[in-house]
Coordinates of C-alpha atoms in Angstrom, one line a residue:
Chain A
M1 CA 0.0 0.0 0.0
R2 CA 2.8 2.4 1.0
Q3 CA 4.7 1.5 -2.1
S4 CA 1.7 2.2 -4.4
F5 CA 1.2 5.6 -2.6
I6 CA 4.7 6.7 -3.4
A7 CA 4.6 5.0 -6.9
K8 CA 1.3 6.9 -7.7
N9 CA 2.8 10.1 -6.4
P10 CA 6.4 10.4 -7.7
S11 CA 6.4 14.1 -6.9
V12 CA 6.3 13.3 -3.2
L13 CA 9.6 11.4 -3.5
V14 CA 11.1 14.2 -5.6
F15 CA 10.0 16.8 -3.1
L16 CA 11.4 14.9 -0.1
S17 CA 14.7 14.4 -1.9
I18 CA 15.0 18.1 -2.7
L19 CA 14.1 19.0 0.9
A20 CA 16.7 16.5 2.2
L21 CA 19.3 17.8 -0.1
F22 CA 18.5 21.4 0.8
T23 CA 18.7 20.6 4.5
L24 CA 22.0 18.9 4.1
L25 CA 23.5 21.8 2.1
V26 CA 22.4 24.4 4.6
T27 CA 23.8 22.3 7.4
V28 CA 27.1 21.9 5.7
F29 CA 27.5 25.6 4.9
A30 CA 25.9 27.1 8.0
E31 CA 27.6 29.0 10.7
G32 CA 27.8 26.8 13.8
P33 CA 28.2 23.1 12.8
G34 CA 29.2 23.8 9.2
A35 CA 31.6 25.8 7.1
G36 CA 30.2 29.2 8.3
L37 CA 29.2 30.5 4.9
I38 CA 25.6 31.0 5.9
P39 CA 25.2 33.4 8.8
T40 CA 22.9 32.4 11.7
S41 CA 20.4 35.1 10.8
F42 CA 19.9 33.7 7.4
V43 CA 19.6 30.1 8.8
K44 CA 16.8 31.5 10.8
T45 CA 15.2 33.1 7.7
L46 CA 15.4 29.8 5.9
G47 CA 14.0 27.9 8.8
K48 CA 11.1 30.4 9.0
T49 CA 10.6 30.0 5.3
L50 CA 10.2 26.2 5.7
C51 CA 7.5 27.0 8.3
L52 CA 5.7 29.3 5.9
C53 CA 5.9 26.5 3.3
L54 CA 4.2 24.2 5.8
I55 CA 1.3 26.7 6.4
A56 CA 1.1 27.2 2.6
I57 CA 0.5 23.4 2.3
A58 CA -2.4 23.8 4.8
M59 CA -3.7 26.7 2.8
D60 CA -3.5 24.6 -0.4
L61 CA -5.5 21.8 1.2
I62 CA -8.3 24.1 2.4
W63 CA -8.3 26.4 -0.6
G64 CA -6.7 24.7 -3.6
Y65 CA -8.3 21.3 -2.9
T66 CA -11.4 21.9 -0.9
G67 CA -12.3 25.3 -2.4
I68 CA -12.7 27.1 0.8
L69 CA -10.8 30.4 0.7
S70 CA -9.9 30.8 4.3
L71 CA -8.5 34.2 5.1
G72 CA -7.9 33.3 8.8
H73 CA -5.3 30.6 8.8
F74 CA -2.7 32.9 10.2
A75 CA -4.8 33.2 13.3
F76 CA -4.1 29.5 13.9
F77 CA -0.4 30.0 13.0
G78 CA -0.2 32.8 15.6
L79 CA -2.0 30.8 18.2
G80 CA 0.4 28.0 17.8
G81 CA 3.2 30.4 18.3
Y82 CA 1.6 31.9 21.4
M83 CA 1.1 28.5 23.0
I84 CA 4.8 27.5 22.7
G85 CA 5.9 31.1 23.4
M86 CA 4.1 31.0 26.8
W87 CA 6.2 28.0 28.0
L88 CA 9.4 29.5 26.6
M89 CA 8.9 32.8 28.3
Y90 CA 7.7 31.3 31.6
E91 CA 10.4 28.8 31.9
R92 CA 13.2 31.2 30.9
T93 CA 11.9 33.8 33.3
R94 CA 11.6 31.2 36.1
L95 CA 15.3 30.2 35.6
I96 CA 16.4 33.8 35.7
V97 CA 14.2 34.7 38.7
S98 CA 15.2 31.6 40.6
D99 CA 18.9 32.5 40.1
A100 CA 18.3 36.0 41.3
L101 CA 16.4 35.0 44.4
A102 CA 18.9 32.3 45.2
Q103 CA 21.4 35.1 45.8
G104 CA 19.5 36.1 49.0
D105 CA 20.0 34.7 52.4
I106 CA 16.8 32.7 52.7
P107 CA 15.8 30.3 49.9
P108 CA 12.7 31.6 48.2
T109 CA 9.4 29.9 48.7
E110 CA 7.5 28.6 45.6
A111 CA 4.9 31.4 45.9
E112 CA 7.7 34.0 45.9
V113 CA 9.2 32.6 42.8
V114 CA 5.8 32.5 41.0
D115 CA 5.2 36.1 42.2
A116 CA 8.5 37.2 40.8
I117 CA 7.9 35.5 37.5
G118 CA 4.5 37.2 37.2
T119 CA 6.0 40.6 37.9
Q120 CA 8.7 40.0 35.3
I121 CA 6.3 38.9 32.6
F122 CA 3.3 41.1 33.2
G123 CA 5.0 44.2 34.5
V124 CA 4.7 45.7 31.0
V125 CA 1.0 45.6 31.1
G126 CA 0.8 46.8 34.7
S127 CA 0.0 43.5 36.4
S128 CA 1.7 40.7 38.2
E129 CA -1.0 38.2 38.5
F130 CA -1.0 35.2 36.2
P131 CA -4.0 35.2 34.0
V132 CA -5.9 31.9 33.9
V133 CA -4.7 31.1 30.3
W134 CA -1.2 30.7 31.7
M135 CA -2.3 27.9 34.1
F136 CA -0.3 25.2 32.1
A137 CA 2.6 27.5 31.1
D138 CA 5.0 25.7 33.5
S139 CA 4.6 22.4 31.6
L140 CA 6.2 21.9 28.3
V141 CA 4.2 18.8 27.5
L142 CA 0.9 20.5 28.2
Q143 CA 1.8 23.6 26.2
L144 CA 2.9 21.4 23.3
M145 CA -0.5 19.7 23.4
L146 CA -2.2 23.1 23.5
V147 CA -0.3 24.1 20.4
V148 CA -2.6 21.8 18.5
L149 CA -5.6 21.7 20.8
V150 CA -6.4 25.4 21.1
P151 CA -6.3 26.2 17.3
G152 CA -7.9 22.9 16.6
V153 CA -10.8 23.4 18.9
L154 CA -11.3 27.0 17.8
A155 CA -11.3 25.9 14.1
A156 CA -13.7 23.1 14.9
I157 CA -16.2 25.4 16.7
F158 CA -15.9 28.1 14.1
G159 CA -16.1 25.6 11.2
W160 CA -19.0 23.8 12.7
L161 CA -21.0 27.0 13.1
A162 CA -20.1 28.3 9.6
F163 CA -20.4 25.1 7.6
R164 CA -23.6 24.0 9.3
S165 CA -25.3 27.2 8.2
R166 CA -24.0 26.5 4.7
V167 CA -22.1 29.7 4.5
T168 CA -19.9 29.4 1.4
G169 CA -17.8 31.4 -1.0
V170 CA -16.9 35.0 -0.4
Y171 CA -19.2 35.1 2.7
L172 CA -17.1 32.4 4.3
S173 CA -13.9 34.2 3.4
I174 CA -15.2 37.4 5.1
L175 CA -16.2 35.4 8.2
T176 CA -12.7 33.8 8.5
Q177 CA -11.2 37.3 8.0
A178 CA -13.5 38.6 10.8
M179 CA -12.4 35.8 13.0
T180 CA -8.7 36.6 12.7
L181 CA -9.3 40.3 13.1
A182 CA -11.4 39.8 16.2
L183 CA -8.7 37.6 17.7
A184 CA -6.0 40.1 16.9
L185 CA -7.9 42.9 18.4
Y186 CA -8.6 40.9 21.5
L187 CA -5.0 40.0 21.9
F188 CA -4.0 43.7 21.5
Q189 CA -5.8 44.4 24.8
N190 CA -3.5 44.6 27.8
D191 CA -5.9 42.5 29.9
S192 CA -6.1 39.7 27.3
G193 CA -3.6 37.8 29.4
L194 CA -1.0 37.6 26.6
R195 CA 0.8 40.9 27.2
G196 CA -1.3 43.0 24.7
N197 CA 0.7 44.6 21.9
N198 CA 4.0 43.7 23.6
G199 CA 3.4 40.1 22.7
L200 CA 5.8 37.4 23.9
S201 CA 9.5 38.0 23.4
G202 CA 12.9 36.4 23.9
L203 CA 11.5 33.2 22.3
Q204 CA 14.8 32.4 20.5
N205 CA 16.3 31.5 23.9
L206 CA 15.7 27.9 24.9
P207 CA 15.4 27.7 28.7
G208 CA 18.2 25.7 30.3
V209 CA 20.1 25.4 27.0
E210 CA 23.6 26.9 27.0
A211 CA 24.2 26.3 23.3
P212 CA 24.9 29.4 21.1
Q213 CA 22.2 30.7 18.8
S214 CA 24.1 29.4 15.8
E215 CA 23.4 25.9 17.0
V216 CA 19.9 26.5 18.4
S217 CA 18.8 28.0 15.0
M218 CA 20.2 24.9 13.3
W219 CA 18.0 22.7 15.5
F220 CA 14.9 24.7 14.7
F221 CA 15.9 24.6 11.0
W222 CA 16.0 20.8 11.2
A223 CA 12.8 20.6 13.1
S224 CA 11.1 22.8 10.5
A225 CA 12.4 20.7 7.6
L226 CA 11.2 17.6 9.3
A227 CA 7.8 19.1 10.0
L228 CA 7.6 20.3 6.4
G229 CA 8.5 16.8 5.1
L230 CA 6.0 15.1 7.3
G231 CA 3.3 17.7 6.5
Y232 CA 3.9 17.3 2.8
M233 CA 3.6 13.5 3.1
L234 CA 0.5 13.7 5.2
A235 CA -1.2 16.2 2.8
A236 CA -0.2 14.1 -0.2
W237 CA -1.6 11.0 1.4
V238 CA -4.8 12.8 2.4
V239 CA -5.5 14.0 -1.2
S240 CA -4.3 10.9 -3.0
G241 CA -7.2 8.6 -2.3
K242 CA -11.0 8.8 -2.3
F243 CA -10.9 11.5 0.3
G244 CA -9.0 13.7 -2.2
S245 CA -11.6 12.9 -4.8
V246 CA -14.4 13.9 -2.5
I247 CA -12.9 17.2 -1.4
R248 CA -12.1 18.2 -5.0
G249 CA -15.6 17.3 -5.8
I250 CA -16.8 19.6 -3.0
R251 CA -14.7 22.4 -4.5
D252 CA -16.1 21.9 -8.0
N253 CA -19.7 21.0 -7.2
E254 CA -20.7 20.8 -3.6
A255 CA -24.4 19.9 -4.3
R256 CA -23.5 17.0 -6.4
V257 CA -21.3 15.5 -3.7
R258 CA -24.2 15.8 -1.3
F259 CA -26.4 13.9 -3.7
L260 CA -23.8 11.1 -3.7
G261 CA -24.5 10.8 0.0
Y262 CA -21.4 12.3 1.4
P263 CA -21.8 14.5 4.5
V264 CA -20.2 17.6 2.9
E265 CA -20.2 19.7 6.0
T266 CA -18.3 17.1 8.0
F267 CA -15.7 16.8 5.3
K268 CA -15.2 20.6 5.2
L269 CA -15.0 20.7 9.0
A270 CA -12.4 17.9 8.9
V271 CA -10.2 19.6 6.4
F272 CA -10.6 23.0 8.1
T273 CA -9.6 21.6 11.5
L274 CA -6.8 19.5 10.1
T275 CA -5.3 22.5 8.3
A276 CA -5.7 24.7 11.4
C277 CA -3.6 22.2 13.3
I278 CA -1.0 22.1 10.6
A279 CA -0.9 25.9 10.6
A280 CA -0.5 25.9 14.4
I281 CA 2.4 23.5 14.3
A282 CA 4.1 25.7 11.6
G283 CA 3.5 28.7 13.9
A284 CA 4.9 26.9 16.9
L285 CA 8.2 26.3 15.0
Y286 CA 8.2 29.7 13.3
Y287 CA 8.1 32.0 16.3
P288 CA 11.0 30.6 18.3
Q289 CA 13.0 31.4 15.2
A290 CA 11.5 34.8 14.9
G291 CA 12.1 35.4 18.6
I292 CA 9.0 37.5 19.1
I293 CA 5.3 37.2 18.6
N294 CA 2.7 39.9 18.9
P295 CA -0.9 40.3 17.8
A296 CA 0.1 42.2 14.7
E297 CA 1.1 38.8 13.3
M298 CA -2.5 37.8 13.2
A299 CA -3.6 40.9 11.2
P300 CA -5.9 39.9 8.3
V301 CA -3.3 41.0 5.8
A302 CA -1.0 38.1 6.9
S303 CA -3.7 35.5 5.9
I304 CA -4.2 37.4 2.6
Y305 CA -0.5 37.1 1.9
L306 CA -0.8 33.4 2.4
A307 CA -3.5 33.2 -0.2
V308 CA -1.3 35.2 -2.6
W309 CA 1.6 32.8 -2.1
V310 CA -0.5 29.8 -2.8
A311 CA -2.1 31.5 -5.9
I312 CA 1.3 32.5 -7.3
G313 CA 2.8 29.1 -6.6
G314 CA -0.2 27.3 -8.1
R315 CA -3.1 26.0 -6.0
G316 CA -4.4 22.5 -6.2
R317 CA -0.9 21.0 -6.2
L318 CA 1.1 20.8 -3.0
Y319 CA 4.5 21.6 -4.5
G320 CA 3.0 24.7 -6.0
A321 CA 2.1 26.0 -2.6
V322 CA 5.6 25.3 -1.3
I323 CA 7.2 27.0 -4.3
G324 CA 4.9 30.0 -3.9
A325 CA 5.5 30.4 -0.2
A326 CA 9.3 29.9 -0.5
F327 CA 9.8 32.1 -3.5
V328 CA 7.5 35.0 -2.5
S329 CA 8.5 35.1 1.2
L330 CA 12.2 35.0 0.4
V331 CA 12.0 37.7 -2.3
S332 CA 9.8 39.7 0.1
T333 CA 12.4 39.4 2.8
W334 CA 15.1 40.6 0.4
F335 CA 13.1 43.6 -0.8
T336 CA 11.8 44.7 2.5
G337 CA 14.9 43.9 4.5
G338 CA 16.8 46.8 3.0
Q339 CA 19.2 44.6 1.0
A340 CA 17.7 45.6 -2.4
P341 CA 19.4 48.8 -3.5
D342 CA 17.2 51.7 -4.0
I343 CA 17.1 53.1 -7.5
P344 CA 17.6 56.9 -7.7
L345 CA 15.9 58.4 -10.7
G346 CA 16.9 62.0 -10.0
F347 CA 13.4 63.3 -9.6
Y348 CA 12.3 60.3 -7.6
T349 CA 13.9 57.4 -5.7
I350 CA 12.4 54.0 -6.0
K351 CA 12.4 52.6 -2.5
W352 CA 11.8 48.8 -2.7
V353 CA 10.4 48.7 0.8
D354 CA 7.5 50.7 -0.5
W355 CA 7.3 49.4 -4.1
W356 CA 7.6 45.7 -3.3
Q357 CA 4.0 45.6 -2.1
V358 CA 2.9 47.1 -5.4
I359 CA 4.9 44.5 -7.4
L360 CA 3.5 41.7 -5.3
G361 CA -0.1 43.0 -5.8
L362 CA 0.5 43.4 -9.5
S363 CA 2.0 39.9 -9.9
F364 CA -1.0 38.5 -8.0
V365 CA -3.4 40.1 -10.5
L366 CA -1.3 39.0 -13.4
V367 CA -1.0 35.4 -12.3
T368 CA -4.7 35.2 -11.5
L369 CA -5.6 36.6 -15.0
F370 CA -3.0 35.0 -17.2
A371 CA -1.6 32.0 -15.4
P372 CA -4.3 30.6 -13.1
K373 CA -2.1 27.5 -12.5
G374 CA 0.7 29.7 -11.0
I375 CA 4.4 28.9 -11.1
G376 CA 3.6 25.2 -10.5
G377 CA 1.7 25.2 -13.8
L378 CA 5.1 25.4 -15.5
F379 CA 5.6 21.7 -14.5
D380 CA 2.7 20.8 -16.7
L381 CA 4.8 21.8 -19.7
L382 CA 7.2 18.9 -18.8
P383 CA 6.3 15.7 -20.7
R384 CA 5.1 13.9 -17.5
K385 CA 1.8 13.0 -16.1
D386 CA 2.2 13.1 -12.3
R387 CA 0.2 15.6 -10.4
T388 CA -0.1 15.9 -6.7
Chain B
M1 CA -45.6 -5.0 -5.1
S2 CA -45.1 -2.8 -2.1
T3 CA -44.8 1.0 -2.3
L4 CA -41.3 2.3 -2.1
L5 CA -42.0 6.0 -2.1
E6 CA -45.2 7.7 -1.2
V7 CA -45.6 11.5 -1.6
S8 CA -48.9 12.7 -0.3
G9 CA -50.6 16.0 -0.1
V10 CA -47.4 18.0 -0.7
S11 CA -47.5 21.7 -1.4
V12 CA -44.7 24.2 -1.7
S13 CA -44.8 27.9 -2.8
F14 CA -42.1 30.3 -3.7
D15 CA -42.9 33.9 -3.0
G16 CA -46.6 33.2 -3.2
F17 CA -46.4 31.1 -6.4
K18 CA -47.6 27.6 -5.7
A19 CA -45.0 25.4 -7.5
I20 CA -46.4 22.2 -6.1
N21 CA -50.1 22.1 -5.1
N22 CA -51.4 19.1 -3.1
L23 CA -49.4 16.6 -5.1
S24 CA -49.6 12.9 -4.4
F25 CA -47.4 10.3 -6.0
Q26 CA -46.5 6.7 -5.4
I27 CA -44.0 4.4 -6.9
A28 CA -43.4 0.7 -6.3
E29 CA -40.1 -1.2 -6.2
A30 CA -38.8 -2.1 -9.6
E31 CA -41.1 0.2 -11.5
L32 CA -40.3 2.5 -14.4
R33 CA -42.3 5.7 -14.4
A34 CA -42.2 8.7 -16.7
V35 CA -43.3 12.1 -15.4
I36 CA -44.2 14.6 -18.1
G37 CA -45.7 18.0 -18.1
P38 CA -45.3 21.5 -19.6
N39 CA -42.7 23.9 -18.3
G40 CA -43.4 25.1 -14.9
A41 CA -45.6 22.1 -14.1
G42 CA -43.4 21.4 -11.0
K43 CA -41.4 18.4 -12.3
T44 CA -38.0 19.6 -11.1
T45 CA -39.5 21.0 -7.8
F46 CA -41.0 17.5 -7.2
M47 CA -37.5 16.0 -7.5
D48 CA -36.1 18.7 -5.3
I49 CA -38.6 17.8 -2.6
V50 CA -37.9 14.1 -2.8
T51 CA -34.1 14.6 -2.7
G52 CA -34.3 17.1 0.2
K53 CA -33.2 20.1 -1.7
T54 CA -36.5 21.9 -1.1
R55 CA -38.6 21.6 2.0
P56 CA -42.4 21.4 1.3
D57 CA -44.7 23.7 3.3
E58 CA -47.1 20.8 4.0
G59 CA -47.5 17.1 3.2
R60 CA -45.7 13.9 3.7
V61 CA -42.9 12.1 2.0
I62 CA -42.7 8.5 3.2
W63 CA -39.9 6.1 2.2
G64 CA -39.4 2.3 2.3
E65 CA -40.9 -0.6 4.2
K66 CA -40.1 1.1 7.5
S67 CA -42.1 4.1 6.3
V68 CA -39.5 6.7 7.4
S69 CA -40.2 10.4 6.7
L70 CA -37.7 11.9 4.3
L71 CA -38.6 15.4 5.4
D72 CA -36.3 15.3 8.5
M73 CA -33.2 14.4 6.5
D74 CA -30.7 16.5 4.5
E75 CA -29.7 15.7 1.0
A76 CA -26.8 13.4 1.9
Q77 CA -28.9 11.4 4.4
I78 CA -31.6 10.9 1.8
A79 CA -29.0 9.8 -0.8
R80 CA -27.7 7.3 1.7
Q81 CA -31.2 6.0 2.1
G82 CA -30.9 4.9 -1.5
I83 CA -32.2 7.7 -3.6
G84 CA -30.1 8.7 -6.5
R85 CA -30.6 11.8 -8.7
K86 CA -29.4 12.7 -12.2
F87 CA -29.6 16.3 -13.1
Q88 CA -30.7 17.8 -16.3
K89 CA -27.3 19.2 -17.1
P90 CA -24.7 16.4 -16.9
T91 CA -22.9 17.0 -13.6
V92 CA -19.8 14.9 -13.3
F93 CA -16.6 15.9 -11.7
E94 CA -14.9 17.3 -14.7
D95 CA -11.5 17.6 -13.1
Q96 CA -11.2 13.9 -12.3
T97 CA -10.9 10.7 -14.3
V98 CA -13.9 8.6 -15.2
R99 CA -12.5 6.0 -12.8
D100 CA -12.3 8.4 -9.9
N101 CA -15.9 9.6 -10.6
L102 CA -17.2 6.1 -10.5
M103 CA -15.1 5.1 -7.5
M104 CA -16.5 8.1 -5.6
A105 CA -20.0 7.0 -6.4
L106 CA -19.5 3.4 -5.5
K107 CA -21.7 2.3 -2.7
K108 CA -19.4 2.4 0.3
D109 CA -19.3 3.9 3.8
R110 CA -19.6 7.7 3.3
W111 CA -18.2 8.6 6.7
V112 CA -15.1 10.8 6.8
I113 CA -12.7 8.4 8.5
A114 CA -13.8 5.5 6.3
V115 CA -13.3 7.6 3.2
L116 CA -9.9 8.7 4.4
L117 CA -8.7 5.2 5.0
F118 CA -10.4 3.8 1.9
R119 CA -8.1 2.1 -0.7
A120 CA -9.8 0.4 -3.6
S121 CA -9.7 -3.4 -3.5
S122 CA -9.6 -5.5 -6.6
A123 CA -13.3 -6.2 -6.2
D124 CA -13.9 -2.4 -6.2
N125 CA -11.8 -1.9 -9.3
A126 CA -13.6 -4.8 -11.0
R127 CA -17.0 -3.3 -10.1
V128 CA -15.9 0.1 -11.5
E129 CA -14.8 -1.6 -14.8
E130 CA -18.1 -3.5 -14.9
L131 CA -20.1 -0.3 -14.5
A132 CA -18.0 1.5 -17.2
A133 CA -18.7 -1.4 -19.5
E134 CA -22.4 -1.2 -18.8
V135 CA -22.6 2.5 -19.8
G136 CA -20.2 2.0 -22.6
L137 CA -17.2 3.9 -21.2
S138 CA -14.8 1.0 -20.8
D139 CA -12.1 2.5 -23.0
Q140 CA -12.5 6.0 -21.4
L141 CA -11.7 4.9 -17.8
D142 CA -8.5 7.0 -17.4
R143 CA -9.7 10.0 -19.3
I144 CA -10.5 13.2 -17.5
A145 CA -14.3 13.5 -17.3
G146 CA -14.2 17.1 -18.6
E147 CA -12.9 15.8 -22.0
L148 CA -15.9 13.5 -22.6
S149 CA -18.6 14.3 -25.1
H150 CA -22.0 15.5 -23.8
G151 CA -23.5 12.1 -24.3
Q152 CA -20.6 10.3 -22.6
K153 CA -20.9 12.6 -19.6
Q154 CA -24.6 11.7 -19.4
W155 CA -23.7 8.0 -19.4
L156 CA -21.0 8.6 -16.9
E157 CA -23.5 10.2 -14.6
I158 CA -25.9 7.3 -15.1
G159 CA -23.0 5.0 -14.3
M160 CA -22.3 6.9 -11.2
L161 CA -26.0 6.6 -10.2
L162 CA -25.9 2.8 -10.8
A163 CA -22.7 2.7 -8.7
Q164 CA -24.6 4.2 -5.8
E165 CA -26.9 1.2 -6.0
P166 CA -30.0 3.3 -5.3
R167 CA -33.4 1.8 -4.8
L168 CA -35.0 4.8 -6.4
L169 CA -33.5 6.6 -9.3
L170 CA -34.7 10.1 -10.3
V171 CA -33.6 11.1 -13.7
D172 CA -34.2 14.6 -15.1
E173 CA -34.4 14.8 -18.9
P174 CA -31.7 12.2 -19.7
A175 CA -32.1 12.5 -23.4
A176 CA -31.7 16.2 -23.8
G177 CA -29.1 17.1 -26.3
M178 CA -28.4 13.6 -27.4
T179 CA -28.2 12.1 -30.9
P180 CA -30.8 9.4 -31.9
E181 CA -28.2 6.6 -31.3
E182 CA -27.3 8.0 -27.9
R183 CA -31.0 8.2 -27.0
E184 CA -31.5 4.6 -27.8
H185 CA -28.6 3.6 -25.6
T186 CA -29.9 5.7 -22.8
T187 CA -33.4 4.1 -23.1
D188 CA -31.8 0.7 -22.8
L189 CA -29.9 1.7 -19.7
L190 CA -33.0 3.1 -18.0
V191 CA -35.2 0.1 -18.9
E192 CA -32.5 -2.3 -17.7
A193 CA -32.0 -0.3 -14.4
A194 CA -35.8 -0.4 -13.8
K195 CA -35.7 -4.2 -13.6
T196 CA -34.1 -4.1 -10.2
R197 CA -35.2 -0.7 -8.8
A198 CA -37.7 2.1 -9.1
V199 CA -36.8 4.7 -11.8
V200 CA -38.6 8.0 -12.3
V201 CA -37.8 9.7 -15.6
V202 CA -38.8 13.4 -16.1
E203 CA -39.0 14.0 -19.8
H204 CA -40.2 16.5 -22.3
D205 CA -39.8 14.4 -25.3
M206 CA -42.9 12.3 -26.1
E207 CA -41.0 10.0 -28.5
F208 CA -38.5 9.1 -25.8
V209 CA -41.3 8.5 -23.3
R210 CA -43.0 6.2 -25.8
R211 CA -39.9 4.2 -26.1
L212 CA -39.7 3.7 -22.3
N213 CA -43.1 2.0 -22.6
C214 CA -44.2 2.6 -19.0
K215 CA -46.8 4.1 -16.8
V216 CA -46.9 7.9 -17.2
T217 CA -47.8 10.6 -14.7
V218 CA -48.8 14.0 -16.2
L219 CA -48.1 17.0 -14.0
H220 CA -49.8 20.4 -14.4
E221 CA -49.6 23.4 -12.2
G222 CA -48.0 21.4 -9.5
A223 CA -50.5 18.6 -9.3
V224 CA -51.2 15.3 -11.0
L225 CA -53.4 15.8 -14.0
A226 CA -53.6 12.2 -15.2
E227 CA -51.9 8.9 -14.7
G228 CA -51.8 5.7 -16.7
G229 CA -50.4 4.2 -19.9
L230 CA -49.1 6.7 -22.5
D231 CA -52.0 6.1 -24.9
H232 CA -54.5 6.4 -22.0
V233 CA -53.1 9.8 -20.9
T234 CA -52.6 11.2 -24.4
S235 CA -56.3 10.5 -25.1
N236 CA -57.3 12.4 -22.0
P237 CA -59.0 15.6 -23.2
E238 CA -57.6 17.6 -20.2
V239 CA -54.0 16.5 -21.0
I240 CA -54.5 17.4 -24.7
D241 CA -55.8 20.8 -23.6
V242 CA -53.0 21.8 -21.3
Y243 CA -50.1 20.1 -22.9
L244 CA -50.3 18.2 -26.1
G245 CA -52.7 20.6 -27.8
R246 CA -50.2 23.4 -27.8

């Protein structure tokens, strides 16, 4: 069975080989374990890019395959980041605070330690009490479970309400957008319990780990590559069989699938929840590499970018989503990171930081109009018949 | 023979217009029935009600030997009860192969997990090939359904319906847009299907109905105007007046 799955989807094998080769090359040339040609900051950028590719796969599943244009998947990505960030921040603060208190004459009580952690973390929002959402923050295992559980349950409840009422098309897109906006606005509040617009910071430091950032960033890079590989295989397996037929059927003619006897709403809910969980895992790997997460990350525009990546890469094929996310987000980093030289025209200077958005928007329009299959569509020109 | 579907006293109106007006209809197991009537007579709305797409304002729709009401079920549940529907326009999944289309329709567990874990057995593949042979698409199995001709799409859809193994088949204008040879093939398929299940064919074309050689129900203004053999109803002065005379 396994053999036939790979045999039927040669692109999975090709993708995994390329990913493995890429990971190996980065490892060999990176600062830290390797030759030192790739600086740590760029290793982090590449690791983050792999996470973005993973959420792009989730987006492709829900949009490209099932036809639901969700403009809210970055909310799940952000929530995943917050869940792991809570433990990272709590545990690191606990270690620092314990050290500081241990300098005193009397060993601190547990309550004193917790108090001190609270003051450290929530001082910026004028509080020192632990909000109830932090009740599991001292346990890595529980927070790791919450990475999947919180976004998963949110997606399940939201999806159940939306799909049950048969909200479809652009109305559903608007609903998902409203969801992510509402969540972001809520988290911006100081009393939301997640430090308002300060967000969580210092996430790049693993508590209790002495290794330098050059090594830690490598670990996260490997973890991201592994997650992307597993996510790709999972997605390819999900769409390869009859389940894939049914969700593509839902995309193309929902009513017809219903008359075949398939519970369409349940299928949509399953894909929506699954992709929310994948997005959350991607986020949980992304933010420790970014170092900081704040509610601005969940702004609706982030989820729109996600749709743009998938559209440019080519929706309805998994490698298209990966190509789109990798290509556009890397180019975007280059243009907005100040590396691209500005072009002085005498009367006007083209600043790429400003103009990149225009180019991106324009290319989205052009791709949608003239190349609906996106960059991935180029592979159709090759004399082969595999499509995943 | 026992009654498979019983529709009684059903009415539905859209914005004050009574599309179906106190309609009653019965069909037995393994029966072929043609439903005819002028445009706006309520033929498609009748199918919508039976398949759960439209909820009637009043009346009952009773199904099977256990006499369950179909009115409390959604489209997918009704389909799982064993009611298959073919639309007027051929609706197949154009993006997928003929094989995938048939495999999707094959009578199997429809639940999400079961579908996710489903891998076609050799028996399933054999059944799909058998169905393709039945509707004359054996050599088209691995073609993308969107590339098929209009008639082939109609047959694929009929094949998908047969794959569902429904006990009642509702077929909306199957012969529309077909060549005479294609019509003949379609007639054969429907007559053959009706040997083992109930088949309701909604049709405009009298010649096609004559070939089906079955009991006919004439609808007019959302109610049954006449019922019986084709010659019987076509000699009915009321039928001639509202339908055939024009």
